[in-house]
XYZ file of C-alpha atoms in Angstrom:
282
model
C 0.000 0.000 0.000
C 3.331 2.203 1.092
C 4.428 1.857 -2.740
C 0.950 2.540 -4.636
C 0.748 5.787 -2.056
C 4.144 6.889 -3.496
C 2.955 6.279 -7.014
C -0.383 8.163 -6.359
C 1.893 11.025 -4.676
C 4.408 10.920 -7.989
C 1.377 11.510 -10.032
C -0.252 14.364 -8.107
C 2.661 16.341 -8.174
C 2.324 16.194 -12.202
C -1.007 17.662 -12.332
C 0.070 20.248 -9.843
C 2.704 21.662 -11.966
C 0.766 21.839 -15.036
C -2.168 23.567 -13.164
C -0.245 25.388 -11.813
C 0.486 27.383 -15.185
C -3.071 29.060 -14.988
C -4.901 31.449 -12.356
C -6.966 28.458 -10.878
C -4.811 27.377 -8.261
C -4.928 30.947 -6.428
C -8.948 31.166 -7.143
C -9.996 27.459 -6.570
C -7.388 26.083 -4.328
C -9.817 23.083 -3.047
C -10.611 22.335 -6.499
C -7.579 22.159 -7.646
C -6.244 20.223 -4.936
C -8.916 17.274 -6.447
C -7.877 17.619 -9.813
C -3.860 17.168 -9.490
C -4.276 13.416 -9.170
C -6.451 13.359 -12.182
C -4.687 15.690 -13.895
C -1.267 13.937 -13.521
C -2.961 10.563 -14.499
C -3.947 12.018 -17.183
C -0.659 13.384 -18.719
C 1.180 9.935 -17.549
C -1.245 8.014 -19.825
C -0.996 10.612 -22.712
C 2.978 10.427 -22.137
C 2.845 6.358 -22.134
C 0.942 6.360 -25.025
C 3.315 8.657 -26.982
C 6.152 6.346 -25.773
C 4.694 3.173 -26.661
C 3.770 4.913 -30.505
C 7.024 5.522 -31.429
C 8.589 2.278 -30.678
C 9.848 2.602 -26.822
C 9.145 -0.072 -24.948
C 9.677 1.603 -21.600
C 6.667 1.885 -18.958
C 8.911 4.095 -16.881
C 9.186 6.640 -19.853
C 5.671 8.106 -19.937
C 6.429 8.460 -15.928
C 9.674 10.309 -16.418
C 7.810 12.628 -19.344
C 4.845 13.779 -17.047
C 7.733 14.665 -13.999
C 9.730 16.723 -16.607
C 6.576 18.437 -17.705
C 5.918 19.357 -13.833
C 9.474 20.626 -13.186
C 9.756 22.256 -15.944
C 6.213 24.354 -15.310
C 6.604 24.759 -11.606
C 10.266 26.024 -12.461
C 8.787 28.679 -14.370
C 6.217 29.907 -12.551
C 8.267 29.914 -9.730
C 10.731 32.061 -11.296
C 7.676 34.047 -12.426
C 6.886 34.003 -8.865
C 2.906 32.743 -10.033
C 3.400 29.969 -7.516
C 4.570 30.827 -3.980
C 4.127 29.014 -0.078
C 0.394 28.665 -0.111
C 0.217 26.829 -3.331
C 2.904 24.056 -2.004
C 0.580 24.296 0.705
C -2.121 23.258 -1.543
C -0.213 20.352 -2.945
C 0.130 18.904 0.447
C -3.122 19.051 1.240
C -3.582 16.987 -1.760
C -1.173 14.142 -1.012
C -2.564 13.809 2.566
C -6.190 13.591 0.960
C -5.023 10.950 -1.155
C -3.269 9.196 1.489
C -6.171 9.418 3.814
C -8.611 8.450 0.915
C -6.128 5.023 0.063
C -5.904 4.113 3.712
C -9.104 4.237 4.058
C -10.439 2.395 0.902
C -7.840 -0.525 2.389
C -9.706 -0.575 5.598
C -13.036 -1.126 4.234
C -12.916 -2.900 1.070
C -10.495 -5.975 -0.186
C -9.969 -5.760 -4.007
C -11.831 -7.590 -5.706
C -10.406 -9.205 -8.697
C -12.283 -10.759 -11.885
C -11.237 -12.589 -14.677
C -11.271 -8.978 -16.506
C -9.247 -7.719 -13.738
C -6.232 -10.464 -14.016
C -6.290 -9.765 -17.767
C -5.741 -6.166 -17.457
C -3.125 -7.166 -14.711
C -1.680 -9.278 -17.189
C -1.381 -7.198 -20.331
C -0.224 -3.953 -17.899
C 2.462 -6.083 -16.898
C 3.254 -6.855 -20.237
C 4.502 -3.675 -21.287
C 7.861 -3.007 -21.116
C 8.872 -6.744 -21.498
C 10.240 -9.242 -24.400
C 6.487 -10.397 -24.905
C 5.190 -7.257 -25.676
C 3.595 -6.445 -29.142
C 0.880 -4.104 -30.517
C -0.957 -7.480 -31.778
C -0.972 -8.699 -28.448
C -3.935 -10.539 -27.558
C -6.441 -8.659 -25.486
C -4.257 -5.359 -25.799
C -7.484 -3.668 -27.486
C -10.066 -5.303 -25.551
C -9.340 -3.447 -22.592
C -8.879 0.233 -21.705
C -5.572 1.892 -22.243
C -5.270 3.777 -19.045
C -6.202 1.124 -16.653
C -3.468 -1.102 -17.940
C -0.928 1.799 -17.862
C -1.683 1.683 -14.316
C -0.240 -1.808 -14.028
C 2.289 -0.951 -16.326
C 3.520 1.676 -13.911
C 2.990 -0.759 -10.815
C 5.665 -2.964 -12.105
C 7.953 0.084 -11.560
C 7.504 0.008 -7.958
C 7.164 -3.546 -7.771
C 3.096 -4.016 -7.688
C 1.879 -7.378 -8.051
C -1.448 -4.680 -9.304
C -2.873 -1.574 -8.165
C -6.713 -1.552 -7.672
C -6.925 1.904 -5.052
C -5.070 4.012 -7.479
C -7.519 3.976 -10.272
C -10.291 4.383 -8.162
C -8.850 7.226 -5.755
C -8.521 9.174 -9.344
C -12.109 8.809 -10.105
C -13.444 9.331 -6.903
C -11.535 12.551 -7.376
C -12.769 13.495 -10.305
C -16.196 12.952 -9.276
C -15.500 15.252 -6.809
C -13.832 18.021 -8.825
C -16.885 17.215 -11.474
C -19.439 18.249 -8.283
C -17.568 21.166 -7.181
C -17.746 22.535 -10.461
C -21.789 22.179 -11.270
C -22.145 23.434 -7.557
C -20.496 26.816 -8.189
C -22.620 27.090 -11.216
C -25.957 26.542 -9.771
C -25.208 28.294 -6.193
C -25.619 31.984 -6.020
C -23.070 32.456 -2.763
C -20.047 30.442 -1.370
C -22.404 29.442 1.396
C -24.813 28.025 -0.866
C -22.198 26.328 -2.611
C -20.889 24.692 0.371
C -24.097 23.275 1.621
C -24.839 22.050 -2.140
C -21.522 20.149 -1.838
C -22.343 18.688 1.274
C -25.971 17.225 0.571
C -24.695 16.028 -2.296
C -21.823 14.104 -0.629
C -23.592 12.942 2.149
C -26.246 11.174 -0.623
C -23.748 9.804 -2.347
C -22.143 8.197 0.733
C -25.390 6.509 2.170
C -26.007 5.281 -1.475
C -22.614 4.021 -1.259
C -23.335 2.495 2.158
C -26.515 0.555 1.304
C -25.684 -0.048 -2.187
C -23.377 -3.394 -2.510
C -23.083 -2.713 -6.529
C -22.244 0.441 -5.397
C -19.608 0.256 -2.612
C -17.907 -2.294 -4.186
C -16.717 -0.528 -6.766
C -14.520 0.867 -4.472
C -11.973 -2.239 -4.370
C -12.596 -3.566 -7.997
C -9.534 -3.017 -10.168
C -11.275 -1.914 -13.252
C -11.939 1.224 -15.347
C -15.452 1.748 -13.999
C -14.815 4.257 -11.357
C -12.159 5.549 -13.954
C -15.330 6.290 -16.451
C -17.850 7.792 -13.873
C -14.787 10.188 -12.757
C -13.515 11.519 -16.270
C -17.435 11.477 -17.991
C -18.687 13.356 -15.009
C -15.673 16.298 -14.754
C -15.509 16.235 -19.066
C -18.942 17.182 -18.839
C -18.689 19.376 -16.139
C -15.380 21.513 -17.185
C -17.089 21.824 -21.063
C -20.855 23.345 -19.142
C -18.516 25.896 -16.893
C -16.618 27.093 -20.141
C -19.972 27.111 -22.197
C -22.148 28.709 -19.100
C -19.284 31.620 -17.723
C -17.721 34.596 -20.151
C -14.645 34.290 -18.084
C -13.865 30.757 -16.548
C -11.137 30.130 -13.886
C -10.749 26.388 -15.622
C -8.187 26.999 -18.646
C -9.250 25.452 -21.666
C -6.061 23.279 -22.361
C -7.048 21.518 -18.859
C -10.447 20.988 -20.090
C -9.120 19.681 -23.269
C -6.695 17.546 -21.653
C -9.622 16.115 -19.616
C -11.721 15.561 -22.644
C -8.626 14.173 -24.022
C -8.090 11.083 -21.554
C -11.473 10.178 -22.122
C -10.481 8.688 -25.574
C -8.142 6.250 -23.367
C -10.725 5.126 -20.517
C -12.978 3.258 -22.277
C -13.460 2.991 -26.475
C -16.769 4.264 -26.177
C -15.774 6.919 -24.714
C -14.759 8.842 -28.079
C -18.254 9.398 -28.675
C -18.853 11.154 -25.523
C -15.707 13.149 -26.821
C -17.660 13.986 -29.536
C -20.376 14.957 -28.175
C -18.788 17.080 -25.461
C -16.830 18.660 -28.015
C -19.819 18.978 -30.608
C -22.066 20.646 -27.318
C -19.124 23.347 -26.261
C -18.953 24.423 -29.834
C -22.875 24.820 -30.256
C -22.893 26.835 -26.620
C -19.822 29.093 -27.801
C -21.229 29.772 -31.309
């Protein structure tokens, strides 16, 4: 659990350097405390994919691409002086919430593992080895950035990583609320109690609901998909709905972006997303 905290931390810190290149870290620091996780997956599985298209056949590659994307943004702003104390601040905040968030997913559900689960174990863990091909067997059947999350296990010696995957989503899910709940509140305060309600459903759903709270320990892209639909949708209404967003567009496109990788169905939502923010912008 130590080594799939670390990995989860690695990855955070890449989506806090690239967000940290716009204005939404000082405006929406809780917000963008959710998002690094999701943010750095995303990049990590943009940069594996990029790695694995040209020919390398090294997992830790797309890892060492999103860190030198990170240092070299937070090294800028810094000497731009755009990120100062507070915002480090911010990034801890972040790694403790996803510590707290793994520990506790430990303590109250086992992974469970399917016969879809030990294939995407076993093609994730192909990568980067003798046997691996594009033609291999299964390696289109199953989502690209669930994989490259066992792909990235082997680096710090996984036998699989099942929190990971679903810490991001849960995340995103998050970030997704947080977003439609500034839109439809008037004031901060009615914001806040919108957020609240709306986690405090969702956790009795999650308490009563088996189908529901197991999700929580099943390595598979499900919680993946809920995360990235739900905060797509959500970054593309605030951009279509406000004349000046605090959400840069690259972010939202990157967002859109990893959809593509999640599940294969998931390039028509792309479409659609993209198809919608166009209509509300023209």
């Amino acid at each position: 659990m130590i080594r799939e905290i670390i990995f989860a931390c690695i990855l955070s810190f890449g989506g806090f350097g690239v967000v940290s290149w716009g204005s939404l870290l000082k405006k929406e620091p809780f917000l963008s405390s959710v998002l690094f996780l999701p943010v750095g997956v995303s990049i990590y599985t943009f940069g594996s994919a990029l790695t694995y298209a040209v020919g390398i056949n090294r997992p830790e590659i797309g890892l060492s691409l999103m860190l030198a994307i990170a240092l070299l943004s937070l090294c800028k702003t810094t000497m731009e002086r755009k990120v100062g104390f507070f915002d480090f601040q911010v990034f801890l905040y972040s790694v403790f919430l996803i510590t707290v968030l793994m520990l506790l997913l430990r303590f109250l559900v086992a992974p469970i593992l399917t016969y879809d689960s030990y294939q995407i174990v076993v093609i994730g863990q192909a990568f980067g080895s003798s046997i691996f091909t594009f033609d291999l067997r299964g390696l289109v059947s199953y989502p690209f950035m669930i994989t490259n999350f066992q792909a990235g296990g082997e680096i710090f010696s996984l036998d699989y990583v099942a929190y990971l995957p679903v810490v991001t989503g849960l995340l995103a899910v998050v970030g997704a609320t947080k977003v439609i709940s500034s839109l439809i509140s008037s004031s901060k305060r009615q914001e806040s109690l919108c957020l609240f309600a709306t986690f405090i459903t969702m956790a009795v759903f999650g308490a009563v609901t088996y189908m529901i709270r197991s999700q929580l320990g099943y390595l598979n892209s499900h919680m993946l998909m809920a995360g990235y639909y739900s905060l797509g949708f959500a970054l593309c209404l605030d951009i279509g709905r406000r004349s000046k967003s605090s959400i840069p567009q690259s972010l939202c496109a990157l967002i859109l972006g990893s959809v593509a990788f999640i599940r294969l169905e998931g390039l028509l939502l792309l479409s659609l997303l993209v198809i919608a923010l166009m209509s509300s912008k023209a």
